[in-house]
């Protein structure tokens, strides 16, 4: 399977120019995409929760439905009858203002409700949503619907992370999907350094389209001159880092990173493993693959600590999120997204200029995830969506090969703890 | 559902008077009973692994099959083709001499092989076993087949423990089986003390029937005079202990027990919980039940620490395994077993004499699980079956309401760590 | 003991206008201050290491000496004979480029070398330093000497934290120093909001005086208009937060903060405890004190999570480090420092304008601790001093009642993990 | 320093033929021996608590004094004024019936009270004890005094364990005492097997002398014929076990032992380490020593798991405590004890017959530590002395090179968790 490049759908999930009708279509499409993602999975697969960050696929199906039920139907559809009274708290993830929640690790015990019942739940809520949409949505309900769709897309991406980890944890390492990943070329153009003059810029979302609360307010920010690498760091380059003793040289690492390397006994990115001949293999959603066949693809599943160490070894640094955003702001949103169905990052093209800014792998930035100046969370329970995680996380930008194409923006701020790596995360270098 | 009393089948799983034919029938019967136990479970239910002691039900189906394949077919059926080469190590539990094994906690990630494939595996192995049996079993193969059947029965019991814990962990507390547990009487006869003169006795299995290696050799043991309570301690009596501050009085507890009480914040046996009115409920395999409706049933799911503290509070002690065995040796093997399908211990009858010695709940003894004088483990990998666990465990005797009736003997030695309580374990007092 | 206000010594520890003579005097003075701090301590006190963040006092005496030996004498004093060959690695804290180091927790086992030997070590190194200074210091050696003095001052402050925690951990709660803390007034002026217009400002150290590498380079930063509270939040105000259920309302907390509150069972700042009458007491370096006697003093020993939750409860926010620095840049450096010997933060004066910006308590900012644009660590092993901690930490500003007065600057960036609170840390609110 | 062999003092600490005068002398002698043990220690050394099992030496000095104050003076000396009201709970180890206790790990924070104050405490209590003794002791007080002396001797031994671990944890590995250990011969006689016919024997203490409650009641026990190795297993023999892959062969280990080997990464007994030439060294209380110089000495500091694995590798087993007791019951109590001041086990003599049964190293038995038939703990708080530890521990017999000679008996039951090894524990094999 070679990788087509998807152009992120113009006019995607936005509340800007919505008619009720088109919003209804988007609702159907996003909901369907979640099911499509689960199509290769058995009910048993959808029970697995293989690491503390992950949830079972079935839970994702239910929770994304809970979101619409809780924040829209319960409030805006008069006479709405919840599908099941217990679901109102059972599938709450972390919204303390809504209800108490089961401990996250208990999600692996949710064999009941059965998958079939969860699918009924989805249909029940979808039918009610359709009635609500048909009846004409109040503005706040529209806003929440769009939020709910982006929420569901986030869980589509998480579902890809979680099922990859689940299948990897299985000692048999089964593939999520058949069809080999093939890479047209092992030639990858040398990195060019794409400069920017800096100065006083504006950062953050503006305009009519949808954005999360954490992308606002748009605000001024002063930038020194900088340069970004024209493409992402490759597996081949990362292998050089490993061979240069990268995981054995404390001077390359943040102190907490080095502690993590030793405690976790890291010697390579997640999903890299050695086969019987001691050669590197890479586990993908399409099964294991010899690393040497995909040296030109972007390195993926590295922690912030590894990205930072790699940059230091290379004599460079990671970009700040503002540098990244300014550089990305006028670029077309093309790259490998979930819809290309490769489910793995693809190599850069042998062309000039800044590329691979969207799709492929989330790009770790040197910026901590904090509120922008004047940041205000959404009112009510939805204020818990983003704001309460603004601590001990780093910002990632650009989306990945498992991000829905209509989900991403140049102002989009993803965030993860610096030690996690079950997500599709990689490295773009910066220089000054 | 009221509780019939099952008489343990005479001539049960023994290798004594076996014709190939009858052994084949027993094989079919035991294998079928495992499937029957799983009948109320969905493939999703069979994925849950809710505590470190437990395994998913699906794993039990596979591992019990692996046992026959590994220890009998691979060795005794010429030309036998293993069902799947990876299953030989994938479903190994702890036999280091056979192969490496996946970490126990990874069993929750075995969504593949699917349940259907595991059931195919069972049929494949059963067919091969049938061929082997039909062809006439060598003596060693006969011995191993009988061992394999007892092994499978042990896993039937574990399966009941594990699925109870799985459904309990589910915040919805679903029932494994419908049908309410009803107890005919709340009257329970006062404890009588059934005395024994002690002296030099013989302990351990003798005769032709099957036993585990840890029940042998039969050996002499000197006993002081002692008396056993005529029946098991009840939920009502245990509630008295709780109300008397049992969980708050360190002087009643072993030091390690008291540490456990505080660390785990125990205030009652496992599966006891308070409902919205602060009344005690008890979770059973047939769902939750008000405690006051079953005060006369034996207390169940207590740790050794709790059994020991209860005994001290009562001014008594727990029996040694030798006292228990001598007292039980001539009693009929009647009681609630798995086949009664109540799946919960039932009250004592209002009769004289020693009762409830078999079935209902495993009875903690004051004896550490160690080898008898002259103990020798089975040769080869099967020597790992029992011997390597002879440390930091206490002996329990008598079987439980989820033990197959044909599995138990008066010489049978069960063993668990003193802090565990997901098993059906209860209390019989002793006095001197 | 009432609190004098110390004016930070003008022309303090700086390498700007140094003659060898005056640098020698400063060396003696700083080294002496460490010993003075230890004067109330017995050799036994100096062995205690009561939390993972802390080190024994004796270790601080040795490590600060090691710094001069390793980075100056070994390199710049020809013929220098190390005091003890093992000390070169034994007292290394975390400089991987110098040598391996003992695990931090092992420092509590360093009964040998004895305190007397450590004091000999100090004198040996001081004598050698004096010889080096007398002979005329090369410029790089001068720079490192000044760095070494600031390093020792940092450890003076840590020593105060550590010994406070050590004495607090002792069930007898002994006082480090006698002499009661008395507060002149319980009247504290209402908070005024001191505004600033924002705009493009310059942040970071400039000029001749000493600064750490993390205070540079000076760079432009754009600020929105903001206002700072005229004084620090008081114990009285924090008590209001507690009484309003602050520790029981998840909506006030960052997600990780709320997890910490529950896991650690926090209900108040560190060193607050309830006496036999259920009244709040506060443990200080001068022993326990009824909270009601010092309600007007700044709240101290709060984590970032608590500071952030308090701000949210108050409808305000924490300042960024840039806002803080701009507001502080022209203020006199007055406040309670280590030299006032109160060893506890003192109330605000009843005057107008921004006060308590220096001394009293370190002020948590909303800024993550990261490198400034263009940040470059010192070359060599000294590059490990600050840079490798730039992850998962928040910036604090302003110094505390146990900071040496000559140690602090408006550009000074302190940093701690958001969950720690054994340091003297408090709260200044910001508003927009 | 070569090893004299101490004959355990006849008529040692017993309450049998006590005049008040001789009891007073014993009291002085035992109390003095504790101080003598501490003579090489500085106040700083006496602060170290280097593993969870250990306590600081200073705490031992205080706690042994607390024992006399709490259980004798407070009850039997009218008008007795406690030295310090807080000491009554501060130095309580684990007697819940007396008072709450500080967490064990907090003992490392007891820099106050200072050592000098603890020594005053000792003198205060000793003077009061002398008054009480002079005035004539009630019988119960006499009994408790003798118990208190044995208690103090137990802490003398623990003190040796703890200070050895403390100095070992110190990266400099200082010696507790100077004076090299030298071993006269590396020749060690081949093991002889000393047989016993078994039969119905009597186990447990009888007669007038002192014993702990756990050595009673004396009771009948039936033994099969058995044989004991004539001497202890040596370091040389244990080295053979290591070289034969002992730590890499799971079939030699109990399941929990194998888990411990992997989790703790054990490859040798505690205090064995490899020097720069990869040669084995052994840390002793007199400093490190090349293993090859003491191959003939008994292996020491092995866990039960290691002792059991060694026995299995050798094709033998560990003796039960009853076998050991019967074999030891008529032997002279000679061997290396604390008073020989070698502080390390010495080689067997080249003579016939059973030797090294007392002193040298505690001998792990295959018996779990449980109450004898009819066991009754002492009344009151002193009942917590032994009884509450009867779970998850194994019995050791015979004393060690750091046991006071007058402390040991053939009926003496020591007990430790099977995974610990900071105690002087070794191996005697049994055969049948």
mmCIF file of N, CA, C and O in Angstrom, chain A residues 21-64:
data_model
loop_
_atom_site.group_PDB
_atom_site.id
_atom_site.type_symbol
_atom_site.label_atom_id
_atom_site.label_comp_id
_atom_site.label_asym_id
_atom_site.label_seq_id
_atom_site.Cartn_x
_atom_site.Cartn_y
_atom_site.Cartn_z
ATOM 1 N N UNK A 21 -28.975 21.429 7.689
ATOM 2 C CA UNK A 21 -28.792 20.275 6.819
ATOM 3 C C UNK A 21 -27.352 19.856 6.718
ATOM 4 O O UNK A 21 -27.000 18.715 7.006
ATOM 5 N N UNK A 22 -26.494 20.739 6.362
ATOM 6 C CA UNK A 22 -25.113 20.338 6.173
ATOM 7 C C UNK A 22 -24.504 19.881 7.481
ATOM 8 O O UNK A 22 -23.646 19.012 7.495
ATOM 9 N N UNK A 23 -24.926 20.442 8.566
ATOM 10 C CA UNK A 23 -24.420 20.002 9.853
ATOM 11 C C UNK A 23 -24.855 18.560 10.122
ATOM 12 O O UNK A 23 -24.091 17.745 10.636
ATOM 13 N N UNK A 24 -26.085 18.274 9.747
ATOM 14 C CA UNK A 24 -26.578 16.903 9.882
ATOM 15 C C UNK A 24 -25.748 15.932 9.061
ATOM 16 O O UNK A 24 -25.437 14.829 9.510
ATOM 17 N N UNK A 25 -25.380 16.356 7.866
ATOM 18 C CA UNK A 25 -24.540 15.480 7.049
ATOM 19 C C UNK A 25 -23.171 15.251 7.683
ATOM 20 O O UNK A 25 -22.650 14.140 7.686
ATOM 21 N N UNK A 26 -22.616 16.326 8.194
ATOM 22 C CA UNK A 26 -21.315 16.162 8.847
ATOM 23 C C UNK A 26 -21.429 15.239 10.054
ATOM 24 O O UNK A 26 -20.534 14.430 10.317
ATOM 25 N N UNK A 27 -22.487 15.405 10.796
ATOM 26 C CA UNK A 27 -22.713 14.540 11.948
ATOM 27 C C UNK A 27 -22.709 13.070 11.519
ATOM 28 O O UNK A 27 -22.014 12.236 12.101
ATOM 29 N N UNK A 28 -23.503 12.769 10.477
ATOM 30 C CA UNK A 28 -23.559 11.387 10.000
ATOM 31 C C UNK A 28 -22.190 10.889 9.561
ATOM 32 O O UNK A 28 -21.793 9.755 9.838
ATOM 33 N N UNK A 29 -21.486 11.756 8.876
ATOM 34 C CA UNK A 29 -20.203 11.346 8.310
ATOM 35 C C UNK A 29 -19.173 11.045 9.413
ATOM 36 O O UNK A 29 -18.468 10.039 9.359
ATOM 37 N N UNK A 30 -19.119 11.918 10.382
ATOM 38 C CA UNK A 30 -18.153 11.704 11.466
ATOM 39 C C UNK A 30 -18.528 10.464 12.259
ATOM 40 O O UNK A 30 -17.666 9.631 12.591
ATOM 41 N N UNK A 31 -19.813 10.339 12.572
ATOM 42 C CA UNK A 31 -20.236 9.164 13.343
ATOM 43 C C UNK A 31 -19.916 7.877 12.576
ATOM 44 O O UNK A 31 -19.502 6.883 13.154
ATOM 45 N N UNK A 32 -20.126 7.933 11.266
ATOM 46 C CA UNK A 32 -19.856 6.754 10.454
ATOM 47 C C UNK A 32 -18.368 6.413 10.457
ATOM 48 O O UNK A 32 -17.977 5.249 10.486
ATOM 49 N N UNK A 33 -17.540 7.455 10.431
ATOM 50 C CA UNK A 33 -16.101 7.206 10.378
ATOM 51 C C UNK A 33 -15.614 6.450 11.614
ATOM 52 O O UNK A 33 -14.702 5.625 11.519
ATOM 53 N N UNK A 34 -16.223 6.727 12.735
ATOM 54 C CA UNK A 34 -15.857 5.983 13.951
ATOM 55 C C UNK A 34 -16.152 4.497 13.767
ATOM 56 O O UNK A 34 -15.329 3.632 14.099
ATOM 57 N N UNK A 35 -17.329 4.219 13.222
ATOM 58 C CA UNK A 35 -17.680 2.810 12.997
ATOM 59 C C UNK A 35 -16.759 2.168 11.979
ATOM 60 O O UNK A 35 -16.363 1.005 12.113
ATOM 61 N N UNK A 36 -16.431 2.909 10.951
ATOM 62 C CA UNK A 36 -15.538 2.387 9.922
ATOM 63 C C UNK A 36 -14.195 2.000 10.530
ATOM 64 O O UNK A 36 -13.620 0.957 10.206
ATOM 65 N N UNK A 37 -13.721 2.842 11.417
ATOM 66 C CA UNK A 37 -12.453 2.550 12.088
ATOM 67 C C UNK A 37 -12.516 1.243 12.863
ATOM 68 O O UNK A 37 -11.527 0.522 12.975
ATOM 69 N N UNK A 38 -13.696 0.972 13.409
ATOM 70 C CA UNK A 38 -13.852 -0.237 14.234
ATOM 71 C C UNK A 38 -14.152 -1.473 13.403
ATOM 72 O O UNK A 38 -14.221 -2.583 13.947
ATOM 73 N N UNK A 39 -14.353 -1.277 12.130
ATOM 74 C CA UNK A 39 -14.775 -2.395 11.292
ATOM 75 C C UNK A 39 -13.833 -3.603 11.379
ATOM 76 O O UNK A 39 -14.286 -4.735 11.478
ATOM 77 N N UNK A 40 -12.511 -3.402 11.390
ATOM 78 C CA UNK A 40 -11.646 -4.598 11.476
ATOM 79 C C UNK A 40 -11.611 -5.231 12.863
ATOM 80 O O UNK A 40 -10.934 -6.239 13.040
ATOM 81 N N UNK A 41 -12.302 -4.662 13.810
ATOM 82 C CA UNK A 41 -12.167 -5.121 15.198
ATOM 83 C C UNK A 41 -13.298 -6.060 15.592
ATOM 84 O O UNK A 41 -14.453 -5.844 15.219
ATOM 85 N N UNK A 42 -12.958 -7.073 16.355
ATOM 86 C CA UNK A 42 -13.971 -7.945 16.932
ATOM 87 C C UNK A 42 -14.442 -7.344 18.264
ATOM 88 O O UNK A 42 -13.770 -6.482 18.836
ATOM 89 N N UNK A 43 -15.574 -7.819 18.760
ATOM 90 C CA UNK A 43 -15.981 -7.371 20.100
ATOM 91 C C UNK A 43 -14.885 -7.628 21.139
ATOM 92 O O UNK A 43 -14.717 -6.856 22.077
ATOM 93 N N UNK A 44 -14.143 -8.687 20.978
ATOM 94 C CA UNK A 44 -13.048 -8.973 21.920
ATOM 95 C C UNK A 44 -11.937 -7.939 21.804
ATOM 96 O O UNK A 44 -11.418 -7.453 22.805
ATOM 97 N N UNK A 45 -11.562 -7.599 20.569
ATOM 98 C CA UNK A 45 -10.543 -6.560 20.378
ATOM 99 C C UNK A 45 -10.958 -5.270 21.079
ATOM 100 O O UNK A 45 -10.124 -4.538 21.611
ATOM 101 N N UNK A 46 -12.239 -5.018 21.050
ATOM 102 C CA UNK A 46 -12.720 -3.736 21.561
ATOM 103 C C UNK A 46 -12.801 -3.692 23.086
ATOM 104 O O UNK A 46 -13.237 -2.709 23.667
ATOM 105 N N UNK A 47 -12.351 -4.771 23.717
ATOM 106 C CA UNK A 47 -12.276 -4.820 25.184
ATOM 107 C C UNK A 47 -10.890 -4.468 25.719
ATOM 108 O O UNK A 47 -10.726 -4.208 26.906
ATOM 109 N N UNK A 48 -9.881 -4.498 24.873
ATOM 110 C CA UNK A 48 -8.503 -4.424 25.372
ATOM 111 C C UNK A 48 -8.136 -2.998 25.791
ATOM 112 O O UNK A 48 -8.441 -2.043 25.072
ATOM 113 N N UNK A 49 -7.502 -2.903 26.928
ATOM 114 C CA UNK A 49 -6.953 -1.634 27.440
ATOM 115 C C UNK A 49 -5.534 -1.939 27.916
ATOM 116 O O UNK A 49 -5.325 -2.388 29.027
ATOM 117 N N UNK A 50 -4.583 -1.686 27.039
ATOM 118 C CA UNK A 50 -3.257 -2.244 27.258
ATOM 119 C C UNK A 50 -2.246 -1.316 27.916
ATOM 120 O O UNK A 50 -1.121 -1.723 28.187
ATOM 121 N N UNK A 51 -2.613 -0.072 28.151
ATOM 122 C CA UNK A 51 -1.712 0.813 28.891
ATOM 123 C C UNK A 51 -2.557 1.871 29.593
ATOM 124 O O UNK A 51 -3.720 2.082 29.231
ATOM 125 N N UNK A 52 -2.006 2.511 30.612
ATOM 126 C CA UNK A 52 -2.825 3.452 31.389
ATOM 127 C C UNK A 52 -3.394 4.600 30.556
ATOM 128 O O UNK A 52 -4.443 5.148 30.888
ATOM 129 N N UNK A 53 -2.716 4.957 29.470
ATOM 130 C CA UNK A 53 -3.210 6.057 28.643
ATOM 131 C C UNK A 53 -4.417 5.626 27.809
ATOM 132 O O UNK A 53 -5.205 6.484 27.365
ATOM 133 N N UNK A 54 -4.550 4.354 27.532
ATOM 134 C CA UNK A 54 -5.519 3.869 26.550
ATOM 135 C C UNK A 54 -6.873 3.549 27.171
ATOM 136 O O UNK A 54 -7.017 3.373 28.383
ATOM 137 N N UNK A 55 -7.857 3.485 26.299
ATOM 138 C CA UNK A 55 -9.193 3.009 26.652
ATOM 139 C C UNK A 55 -9.579 1.927 25.651
ATOM 140 O O UNK A 55 -9.088 1.904 24.526
ATOM 141 N N UNK A 56 -10.505 1.042 26.053
ATOM 142 C CA UNK A 56 -10.991 0.058 25.084
ATOM 143 C C UNK A 56 -11.759 0.758 23.955
ATOM 144 O O UNK A 56 -12.412 1.783 24.175
ATOM 145 N N UNK A 57 -11.684 0.190 22.772
ATOM 146 C CA UNK A 57 -12.365 0.785 21.623
ATOM 147 C C UNK A 57 -13.868 0.932 21.896
ATOM 148 O O UNK A 57 -14.481 1.939 21.536
ATOM 149 N N UNK A 58 -14.425 -0.041 22.553
ATOM 150 C CA UNK A 58 -15.860 0.021 22.859
ATOM 151 C C UNK A 58 -16.186 1.237 23.716
ATOM 152 O O UNK A 58 -17.225 1.883 23.530
ATOM 153 N N UNK A 59 -15.318 1.528 24.622
ATOM 154 C CA UNK A 59 -15.531 2.699 25.468
ATOM 155 C C UNK A 59 -15.531 3.969 24.622
ATOM 156 O O UNK A 59 -16.355 4.874 24.855
ATOM 157 N N UNK A 60 -14.635 4.038 23.660
ATOM 158 C CA UNK A 60 -14.631 5.227 22.783
ATOM 159 C C UNK A 60 -15.983 5.369 22.073
ATOM 160 O O UNK A 60 -16.509 6.470 21.945
ATOM 161 N N UNK A 61 -16.505 4.246 21.601
ATOM 162 C CA UNK A 61 -17.815 4.285 20.927
ATOM 163 C C UNK A 61 -18.890 4.851 21.850
ATOM 164 O O UNK A 61 -19.761 5.621 21.421
ATOM 165 N N UNK A 62 -18.827 4.450 23.089
ATOM 166 C CA UNK A 62 -19.859 4.875 24.032
ATOM 167 C C UNK A 62 -19.636 6.311 24.498
ATOM 168 O O UNK A 62 -20.569 7.121 24.538
ATOM 169 N N UNK A 63 -18.408 6.632 24.818
ATOM 170 C CA UNK A 63 -18.137 7.952 25.379
ATOM 171 C C UNK A 63 -18.435 9.074 24.382
ATOM 172 O O UNK A 63 -18.951 10.126 24.766
ATOM 173 N N UNK A 64 -18.095 8.860 23.132
ATOM 174 C CA UNK A 64 -18.370 9.908 22.143
ATOM 175 C C UNK A 64 -19.881 10.106 22.000
ATOM 176 O O UNK A 64 -20.342 11.217 21.704
#
